[in-house]
Coordinates of C-alpha atoms in Angstrom, one line a residue:
Chain A
M1 CA 156.9 210.1 48.9
D2 CA 156.8 213.2 51.0
S3 CA 153.8 214.9 49.3
Y4 CA 151.2 213.5 51.3
N5 CA 152.9 215.5 54.2
I6 CA 151.2 218.3 54.4
E7 CA 152.9 220.7 57.0
S8 CA 151.3 223.1 58.6
S9 CA 152.7 225.9 60.8
N10 CA 152.0 225.6 64.7
A11 CA 149.7 228.5 64.4
D12 CA 147.6 226.5 62.2
C13 CA 147.6 223.9 65.1
L14 CA 146.4 226.3 67.2
D15 CA 143.8 227.4 64.8
S16 CA 142.0 224.2 64.6
R17 CA 142.3 223.7 68.5
P18 CA 138.6 225.1 68.8
L19 CA 137.6 222.3 66.5
K20 CA 137.2 220.3 69.7
K21 CA 134.0 221.8 70.6
P22 CA 132.2 221.5 67.8
K23 CA 133.3 218.2 67.1
C24 CA 131.6 217.3 70.3
E25 CA 128.6 219.1 69.2
Q26 CA 128.0 216.8 66.4
L27 CA 128.8 213.5 68.1
N28 CA 126.2 214.7 71.1
D29 CA 123.8 212.3 69.8
C30 CA 125.4 209.6 71.3
D31 CA 124.8 211.8 74.6
L32 CA 128.2 212.4 75.6
S33 CA 129.4 215.3 77.9
P34 CA 132.5 217.3 77.7
S35 CA 134.8 216.5 80.2
P36 CA 137.2 218.9 82.3
R37 CA 140.8 219.7 80.6
S38 CA 142.9 218.3 82.3
S39 CA 145.8 220.9 83.2
T40 CA 149.4 220.8 82.3
S41 CA 151.2 223.3 84.7
L42 CA 154.2 221.7 83.9
A43 CA 154.5 223.0 80.2
S44 CA 156.5 225.9 80.9
S45 CA 159.1 224.0 82.6
C46 CA 159.1 221.3 79.6
N47 CA 161.4 224.0 77.7
N48 CA 164.3 223.5 80.1
I49 CA 164.1 219.6 79.4
E50 CA 163.9 220.4 75.9
S51 CA 167.2 222.0 75.8
S52 CA 168.6 219.8 78.4
H53 CA 167.3 216.9 76.2
V54 CA 169.5 217.9 73.2
Y55 CA 172.3 218.7 75.1
D56 CA 172.3 215.1 76.4
L57 CA 172.1 213.5 73.1
D58 CA 174.9 215.5 71.7
A59 CA 177.0 214.3 74.6
R60 CA 176.5 210.8 74.0
P61 CA 178.5 209.4 71.4
L62 CA 176.9 205.6 71.1
K63 CA 173.7 204.5 72.2
E64 CA 175.3 201.1 72.9
V65 CA 177.8 202.0 75.2
K66 CA 175.3 204.2 77.3
C67 CA 174.9 202.0 80.1
E68 CA 178.6 201.9 80.7
Q69 CA 178.7 205.8 80.1
M70 CA 176.2 206.6 82.3
N71 CA 178.0 205.0 85.0
D72 CA 181.2 207.4 84.5
V73 CA 179.4 210.3 83.5
D74 CA 178.6 212.3 86.8
I75 CA 175.3 212.7 87.1
S76 CA 175.1 215.9 88.8
L77 CA 176.7 217.7 85.9
S78 CA 174.7 217.4 83.2
P79 CA 171.2 218.4 85.0
P80 CA 172.0 221.7 86.5
S81 CA 173.3 222.6 83.0
A82 CA 169.4 222.2 82.2
T83 CA 168.9 225.2 84.2
T84 CA 171.5 227.1 82.6
L85 CA 171.3 226.3 78.8
P86 CA 169.1 229.1 77.0
S87 CA 165.5 227.3 76.9
S88 CA 164.6 226.6 73.1
S89 CA 161.1 227.1 72.5
P90 CA 159.0 223.9 71.5
E91 CA 158.1 226.0 68.5
K92 CA 161.2 225.8 67.1
D93 CA 161.4 221.9 67.3
P94 CA 163.6 220.9 64.7
Y95 CA 161.0 217.9 64.0
I96 CA 158.1 219.2 61.4
I97 CA 154.6 218.4 62.3
D98 CA 153.3 215.1 61.3
S99 CA 149.8 215.0 59.5
I100 CA 149.5 211.4 60.0
V101 CA 149.5 211.1 63.7
A102 CA 146.9 214.3 64.0
E103 CA 144.7 211.7 62.5
K104 CA 145.2 209.7 65.5
V105 CA 145.1 212.6 68.1
S106 CA 141.6 213.5 66.8
C107 CA 140.6 209.8 67.6
S108 CA 141.8 210.5 70.8
D109 CA 139.8 214.0 71.1
W110 CA 136.5 212.2 70.1
I111 CA 137.1 209.7 73.0
D112 CA 138.2 212.2 75.2
L113 CA 135.3 214.0 74.9
E114 CA 132.8 211.7 76.1
S115 CA 135.1 210.7 79.1
D116 CA 135.2 212.0 82.7
N117 CA 138.7 212.1 84.2
D118 CA 137.7 210.9 87.2
R119 CA 140.4 209.7 88.8
R120 CA 138.8 208.1 91.4
I121 CA 137.0 205.7 89.0
L122 CA 140.4 204.6 87.9
L123 CA 141.7 204.2 91.5
D124 CA 138.5 201.9 92.7
D125 CA 139.4 200.0 89.4
E126 CA 142.8 199.7 90.3
K127 CA 142.0 197.9 93.4
H128 CA 140.5 195.0 91.5
Q129 CA 143.2 194.4 89.1
N130 CA 146.7 193.1 90.5
H131 CA 148.8 193.6 87.8
H132 CA 148.0 197.2 88.0
E133 CA 149.3 197.9 91.2
Q134 CA 152.8 197.9 90.8
F135 CA 152.2 201.4 88.9
K136 CA 151.9 204.4 90.8
V137 CA 149.0 206.2 89.5
D138 CA 150.9 209.7 89.4
Q139 CA 153.6 208.3 87.7
T140 CA 151.9 207.0 84.3
Y141 CA 148.8 207.9 82.4
D142 CA 145.8 206.6 83.5
Y143 CA 143.7 208.9 81.4
L144 CA 144.1 210.1 78.0
P145 CA 145.1 213.6 77.9
Q146 CA 142.9 216.0 75.8
D147 CA 145.6 218.7 74.8
Y148 CA 149.0 218.3 72.9
E149 CA 150.8 220.1 75.7
M150 CA 154.2 218.2 76.5
T151 CA 154.8 217.2 80.4
D152 CA 158.0 216.1 82.0
L153 CA 156.6 212.6 81.3
D154 CA 156.1 212.7 77.9
Y155 CA 159.8 214.2 77.6
C156 CA 161.0 211.4 79.7
A157 CA 159.3 209.1 77.5
L158 CA 161.1 210.7 74.2
M159 CA 164.6 210.4 76.0
T160 CA 163.8 206.8 76.5
I161 CA 162.7 206.2 72.8
E162 CA 165.9 208.0 71.4
S163 CA 168.3 206.0 74.0
S164 CA 166.6 202.4 73.2
L165 CA 167.8 200.1 70.8
E166 CA 165.7 199.5 67.5
S167 CA 164.5 196.0 68.7
D168 CA 163.7 197.2 72.5
I169 CA 160.2 196.5 72.9
L170 CA 159.2 199.9 74.6
V171 CA 155.4 199.2 74.7
K172 CA 153.2 196.3 75.5
I173 CA 149.9 197.2 76.2
D174 CA 147.4 193.8 75.8
D175 CA 148.7 191.6 73.0
I176 CA 150.1 194.7 71.3
F177 CA 154.2 195.3 71.2
V178 CA 155.3 198.3 70.0
T179 CA 159.3 198.5 69.5
Q180 CA 161.6 201.1 69.5
S181 CA 161.9 201.2 65.4
Q182 CA 157.9 201.3 65.2
L183 CA 157.6 204.0 68.0
S184 CA 160.4 205.9 66.0
C185 CA 157.7 207.2 63.5
L186 CA 156.1 209.4 65.9
L187 CA 159.4 211.3 66.3
D188 CA 159.9 211.4 62.2
P189 CA 157.7 213.2 60.0
K190 CA 159.1 211.3 57.2
K191 CA 157.9 208.2 58.5
F192 CA 154.6 206.3 58.0
L193 CA 152.6 205.9 61.2
N194 CA 152.8 202.0 62.1
D195 CA 149.9 200.0 62.8
D196 CA 151.1 198.8 66.0
V197 CA 151.2 202.1 67.5
I198 CA 147.6 202.8 66.5
S199 CA 147.1 199.3 68.0
A200 CA 148.4 199.9 71.1
Y201 CA 146.2 203.4 71.5
I202 CA 143.2 201.9 70.4
C203 CA 144.1 199.6 73.6
C204 CA 144.6 202.8 75.8
I205 CA 140.9 204.1 74.2
K206 CA 139.4 201.1 74.8
Y207 CA 140.7 200.6 78.2
Q208 CA 139.2 204.2 78.8
A209 CA 136.2 203.3 77.4
H210 CA 136.0 200.2 79.7
L211 CA 136.5 202.5 82.8
E212 CA 133.7 204.7 81.8
S213 CA 131.5 201.6 80.8
R214 CA 128.6 203.7 79.5
N215 CA 125.7 201.5 79.1
D216 CA 123.6 203.7 76.8
V217 CA 126.2 203.4 73.9
K218 CA 127.9 200.4 73.3
F219 CA 131.0 200.8 71.7
Y220 CA 133.3 198.6 69.6
F221 CA 137.0 199.6 68.7
E222 CA 138.5 197.5 65.9
N223 CA 142.0 197.1 65.4
P224 CA 144.3 198.3 62.2
F225 CA 144.5 194.1 61.1
I226 CA 140.8 193.6 60.8
T227 CA 140.3 196.7 58.8
V228 CA 143.0 195.6 56.3
I229 CA 141.3 192.1 56.2
L230 CA 137.8 193.7 55.5
K231 CA 139.2 195.8 52.7
R232 CA 141.0 192.6 51.3
D233 CA 137.7 190.9 51.5
G234 CA 136.3 193.9 49.8
K235 CA 138.1 193.8 47.2
L236 CA 138.6 189.9 46.6
G237 CA 135.4 188.8 48.0
V238 CA 134.9 186.3 51.0
G239 CA 135.8 182.6 50.4
Q240 CA 135.4 179.8 52.9
D241 CA 138.2 181.2 54.4
G242 CA 136.5 184.1 56.1
N243 CA 135.0 182.2 58.9
H244 CA 137.0 183.8 61.8
I245 CA 136.3 187.3 60.0
T246 CA 132.4 187.0 59.8
K247 CA 132.8 185.8 63.5
I248 CA 134.2 189.2 64.4
V249 CA 131.8 190.7 62.4
R250 CA 128.9 189.3 63.9
N251 CA 130.4 190.6 67.2
Y252 CA 129.6 194.0 65.8
L253 CA 126.0 193.5 65.9
K254 CA 126.3 193.8 69.8
H255 CA 127.5 197.3 69.5
E256 CA 125.8 200.5 68.5
M257 CA 129.0 202.1 67.5
V258 CA 131.9 200.5 65.6
L259 CA 135.1 202.7 65.5
I260 CA 137.3 201.5 62.5
P261 CA 140.6 203.1 61.7
I262 CA 141.2 203.3 57.8
N263 CA 144.6 203.4 56.5
I264 CA 145.5 205.0 53.0
K265 CA 148.3 202.9 52.0
E266 CA 151.6 204.8 52.8
T267 CA 149.6 208.1 53.3
H268 CA 146.9 208.6 56.1
W269 CA 145.0 207.3 58.6
Y270 CA 141.7 208.4 59.1
L271 CA 138.7 206.6 61.6
A272 CA 135.2 205.8 60.1
I273 CA 132.6 205.5 63.0
I274 CA 129.6 203.3 61.8
N275 CA 126.9 204.6 63.5
T276 CA 124.1 201.8 63.8
Q277 CA 121.5 204.1 64.9
K278 CA 121.5 206.7 62.8
C279 CA 122.8 204.3 59.9
E280 CA 125.6 206.3 59.0
I281 CA 129.0 206.2 58.5
Q282 CA 130.7 209.3 60.1
V283 CA 134.5 210.3 58.8
L284 CA 136.9 211.7 61.2
D285 CA 139.7 212.8 59.1
S286 CA 142.1 215.2 60.5
L287 CA 143.0 216.2 56.6
C288 CA 139.4 216.4 55.5
W289 CA 140.3 214.2 52.2
D290 CA 136.8 213.9 51.4
S291 CA 137.6 213.2 47.9
N292 CA 139.8 209.8 49.3
R293 CA 137.5 207.5 50.4
V294 CA 138.3 204.3 48.5
D295 CA 139.6 202.5 51.3
L296 CA 136.6 203.1 53.3
A297 CA 134.7 202.0 50.5
D298 CA 136.3 198.8 50.3
T299 CA 135.9 198.3 53.7
L300 CA 132.5 198.8 53.8
Q301 CA 132.1 196.2 51.1
G302 CA 133.8 193.6 52.8
L303 CA 132.0 194.3 55.9
Q304 CA 128.8 194.3 53.9
F305 CA 130.1 190.8 52.3
H306 CA 130.5 189.4 55.8
L307 CA 127.0 190.8 57.0
D308 CA 125.2 189.3 54.1
I309 CA 126.8 185.9 55.2
I310 CA 125.5 186.6 58.9
G311 CA 122.1 187.5 57.3
R312 CA 122.0 184.1 55.3
Q313 CA 122.7 182.1 58.6
Q314 CA 119.7 181.1 60.4
N315 CA 121.2 181.5 64.2
L316 CA 121.0 185.5 63.5
I317 CA 121.6 186.9 67.2
S318 CA 119.2 190.0 68.0
H319 CA 120.6 193.1 67.5
N320 CA 120.1 196.4 67.5
W321 CA 120.8 197.7 64.0
K322 CA 118.6 199.5 62.2
D323 CA 119.4 197.6 59.1
L324 CA 122.4 195.4 57.8
Q325 CA 122.9 197.0 54.3
I326 CA 125.8 198.9 55.8
I327 CA 127.0 199.7 52.1
S328 CA 123.8 201.9 51.6
W329 CA 124.4 204.4 54.5
T330 CA 125.1 207.8 54.1
I331 CA 128.8 209.0 54.6
T332 CA 129.1 212.2 56.6
E333 CA 132.5 213.8 57.2
Q334 CA 132.7 215.1 60.9
V335 CA 135.8 217.0 60.7
Q336 CA 135.4 220.4 58.4
E337 CA 138.7 221.8 59.1
P338 CA 142.2 220.2 58.6
M339 CA 144.1 219.8 62.0
Q340 CA 148.1 219.0 62.5
K341 CA 150.0 217.9 65.1
D342 CA 153.1 215.8 65.9
G343 CA 153.4 212.7 67.6
Y344 CA 155.4 213.2 70.3
K345 CA 152.5 213.4 72.7
L346 CA 151.4 210.1 71.5
A347 CA 155.0 208.8 72.2
G348 CA 154.6 209.9 75.6
I349 CA 151.3 208.3 76.2
L350 CA 152.0 205.2 75.3
L351 CA 155.1 204.5 77.1
C352 CA 153.7 205.9 80.0
W353 CA 150.2 204.3 79.7
K354 CA 149.3 202.5 82.9
T355 CA 148.8 199.6 81.4
N356 CA 151.8 199.3 79.7
T357 CA 154.0 196.3 80.7
A358 CA 157.0 196.6 78.7
Q359 CA 160.1 196.1 81.1
T360 CA 161.7 199.5 80.1
T361 CA 159.0 201.6 81.3
H362 CA 158.7 199.4 84.3
Q363 CA 162.0 200.8 85.6
N364 CA 161.5 204.3 84.1
M365 CA 158.2 204.5 85.9
S366 CA 159.3 203.0 89.3
L367 CA 162.2 205.5 89.2
L368 CA 160.1 208.6 88.3
G369 CA 158.0 207.4 91.3
S370 CA 160.6 208.2 93.6
S371 CA 161.2 211.7 92.8
N372 CA 160.3 212.8 95.7
D373 CA 162.7 210.4 97.9
Q374 CA 166.2 211.2 96.6
K375 CA 167.7 208.0 98.4
E376 CA 165.8 205.9 95.8
T377 CA 167.4 207.1 92.8
K378 CA 170.8 206.0 94.0
A379 CA 169.6 202.4 92.9
T380 CA 172.7 200.5 92.3
D381 CA 171.8 198.4 89.4
S382 CA 173.9 200.1 86.8
L383 CA 171.3 198.9 84.2
L384 CA 169.2 201.7 85.4
E385 CA 171.8 204.5 85.6
E386 CA 170.0 205.8 82.2
T387 CA 166.6 205.9 83.5
K388 CA 167.9 207.7 86.9
Y389 CA 169.5 210.3 84.8
Q390 CA 166.2 210.8 83.2
S391 CA 164.0 211.1 86.6
L392 CA 166.8 213.5 87.9
M393 CA 165.5 215.6 84.7
S394 CA 162.1 215.2 85.5
I395 CA 162.7 216.5 89.4
L396 CA 164.5 219.4 88.1
S397 CA 161.6 220.6 86.0
K398 CA 159.1 220.1 89.1
I399 CA 160.8 221.9 91.8
N400 CA 161.9 225.4 92.7
E401 CA 165.3 226.8 93.2
N402 CA 165.7 226.3 97.1
E403 CA 164.0 222.4 96.8
L404 CA 166.8 222.0 94.2
V405 CA 169.6 223.0 95.9
G406 CA 168.2 221.2 99.0
G407 CA 167.4 218.0 97.2
L408 CA 171.1 218.0 95.4
C409 CA 172.7 218.0 98.8
D410 CA 170.5 215.3 100.2
Y411 CA 171.3 213.3 97.1
I412 CA 175.1 214.2 97.0
K413 CA 174.9 213.2 101.3
S414 CA 173.3 210.0 100.3
I415 CA 176.3 209.0 97.8
N416 CA 178.4 206.6 99.8
C417 CA 180.2 205.0 96.9
P418 CA 184.0 206.1 97.3
E419 CA 184.6 205.9 93.7
T420 CA 181.8 208.2 92.9
L421 CA 182.9 210.5 95.5
E422 CA 186.6 210.7 94.3
K423 CA 185.1 211.8 90.8
V424 CA 185.5 215.0 89.5
W425 CA 181.7 216.2 89.3
V426 CA 182.1 219.8 88.2
R427 CA 184.5 221.3 85.8
N428 CA 184.4 224.7 84.2
S429 CA 187.4 226.6 82.6
K430 CA 185.3 230.0 82.2
P431 CA 186.2 232.5 83.9
Y432 CA 188.3 230.4 86.0
S433 CA 189.3 226.9 85.9
I434 CA 187.4 225.0 88.6
S435 CA 187.2 221.6 89.3
L436 CA 185.2 220.0 92.1
T437 CA 185.0 216.8 93.5
V438 CA 182.0 215.7 95.9
R439 CA 184.2 215.2 98.7
Chain B
M1 CA 167.4 164.8 69.7
S2 CA 165.5 161.8 69.6
P3 CA 167.6 158.4 70.3
P4 CA 168.4 156.2 67.4
P5 CA 165.3 153.5 67.3
E6 CA 167.7 150.7 68.3
Q7 CA 168.3 152.5 71.3
D8 CA 164.7 152.5 72.2
R9 CA 164.1 148.9 71.9
R10 CA 166.8 147.9 74.1
L11 CA 165.7 150.3 76.7
G12 CA 162.1 149.3 76.1
V13 CA 161.0 152.7 75.3
V14 CA 157.6 152.8 73.2
K15 CA 158.5 155.0 70.5
P16 CA 155.8 158.2 70.6
E17 CA 153.1 158.4 67.9
P18 CA 154.4 160.4 65.1
E19 CA 153.3 164.0 65.8
P20 CA 150.4 164.8 63.4
M21 CA 151.1 167.2 60.6
I22 CA 148.7 170.4 60.2
K23 CA 148.2 172.0 56.7
L24 CA 148.5 175.8 57.2
K25 CA 147.0 178.2 54.6
V26 CA 148.2 181.9 54.3
L27 CA 146.2 184.5 52.8
D28 CA 147.3 187.7 51.7
N29 CA 146.1 191.0 50.5
E30 CA 146.7 190.0 46.7
G31 CA 144.1 187.1 47.3
R32 CA 147.3 184.7 47.0
R33 CA 147.0 181.2 49.0
V34 CA 149.7 179.4 50.0
F35 CA 149.8 175.9 51.7
H36 CA 152.4 174.7 54.0
T37 CA 152.3 171.6 56.0
M38 CA 154.0 171.4 59.3
R39 CA 154.2 169.6 62.5
M40 CA 152.8 171.2 65.5
S41 CA 156.2 171.8 67.2
D42 CA 157.8 173.3 64.1
K43 CA 158.3 176.9 64.0
L44 CA 155.9 179.1 62.0
Q45 CA 159.3 180.7 60.4
A46 CA 158.4 177.7 58.1
V47 CA 155.1 178.7 56.8
M48 CA 156.3 182.0 56.6
D49 CA 159.3 181.2 54.6
A50 CA 156.9 179.4 52.2
Y51 CA 154.9 182.4 51.8
Y52 CA 157.7 184.6 51.0
A53 CA 159.1 181.9 48.5
K54 CA 155.5 182.2 46.7
A55 CA 155.1 186.0 46.8
P56 CA 158.5 187.1 45.4
D57 CA 157.1 190.9 45.5
V58 CA 156.9 191.0 49.1
T59 CA 160.1 191.7 50.8
Y60 CA 161.3 188.9 53.3
G61 CA 160.9 189.6 56.8
S62 CA 158.1 192.1 56.3
G63 CA 154.5 191.7 56.7
T64 CA 152.4 190.5 59.1
F65 CA 150.9 187.1 60.0
M66 CA 148.0 186.9 61.6
F67 CA 145.5 184.2 63.4
D68 CA 141.9 184.3 63.9
G69 CA 142.1 188.1 63.5
S70 CA 143.6 188.9 66.5
I71 CA 147.1 186.6 67.1
R72 CA 150.2 187.7 65.6
L73 CA 152.2 185.1 64.8
R74 CA 156.2 185.4 65.3
G75 CA 158.4 183.0 63.4
S76 CA 159.9 181.7 67.0
E77 CA 156.7 180.3 67.7
T78 CA 155.1 177.0 67.1
P79 CA 151.4 176.4 66.1
A80 CA 150.9 174.5 69.0
E81 CA 151.6 177.6 71.2
H82 CA 148.5 179.1 69.7
G83 CA 146.3 176.0 69.5
L84 CA 146.7 176.1 65.5
Q85 CA 144.8 173.4 63.8
D86 CA 144.4 171.5 60.7
D87 CA 143.2 173.9 57.8
D88 CA 143.4 177.1 59.7
V89 CA 144.1 180.3 57.8
I90 CA 146.8 182.7 58.3
D91 CA 145.9 186.1 57.4
S92 CA 149.3 188.2 55.7
Y93 CA 149.3 191.7 54.8
E94 CA 152.1 194.1 53.9
D95 CA 152.9 196.8 56.8
L96 CA 150.8 199.5 56.9

């Protein structure tokens, strides 16, 4: 079962990073310009969060009682401990590096390179889209990060995943719902990457591409479901039942690049790009398994069946495809060196994506948005205790010592619940026995 | 729960037309075709159950049911909710 899981050290990952550049050059035939790298200045502060994260999980006995517990557990006790705990380095992460996700990340790299992370475009766009206005731009991902650096936003997202119930829907982007149990594959290298997770990420990519709205190259992002059906049709042929799929394939003809995620069952994902101008199938495979392209062949065969049907129909729409004999196109491998990476970053992206409308993240994000306004943190809704805790953690990672002390003072002053004030907030037995209440 | 017929007559209520039945077809990755006839207001779980019954190697409750290549069907929903019509095809495949 685990044989698919080619593990590599982090050094390997780093080695493969420069790959992005060459990849960009290879794909330059679509007139893409590399975008500026996003800065992740918070990377260093993540260590603290990491350690406190572990601490937090150890301290919490049961998920089910988290809300009630968080009411009782004094919020102020744990976060300061984050600064005192020895910070564990991300390299020593207990999770091994997941090979499968790298594929998807490599897709994202590819897309990112073509995109320009100009936030102003996004902001302009937001004005026209009412349902996005409730998000604060700073606290969500409004672009796809190009590196794998974990930010505090990502760690908060991870904590949300860890602390949610399996059936909780944590990501809802467009029509795609992703539950906690499906997302957990990103945190567990032994699990297979879920197709809904892929779909959700493809929604992010689509959204980004839509914002860029390049006129020169028209992209079509297929979802994994259709790929599976195309693969089936490639194996079994197309009966009269395939009309709706033919309709979808017909829509491909309006585009110049069709991006198809392909799954090797219970093994690996890779991306095939149908470059209709070069009559080429370009494969982006993070593991470079160029000998295992059976699924691609089946998918292309299925696609060919549908193209044949379209070709036989009288009402063929005008299109720019050089020809419709896709099965005869050459297949080229775009990635020359394997890349590996875990799925943490993607988990963060999905939960914090700006169009994620799942309820949990709503609350999480709105609380994160109040990070500079301590008064808001004492939101009275007890259900929000969990996210309150997390938001406090993110604050801690951002501010320096003076601000932290000042902020904590403000926060404590802002508490006016008598019960909370009477409670013992800090207790320590070494070197002296100390217990402090807020009062 | 519709009231018994005699009550209908007494109240002078016109009995509504019986809801039309639609035949749905589930098509899976193995090429299996499973037909199921149901009402527009029935839960889609019925057609899913019919499929699982015909496909013993598929774990009950697993897999995805998709209509029109984009609409994910859930057992708690009804054909009416998604505008399913007679002879519509539902694509089914195992979880990836």
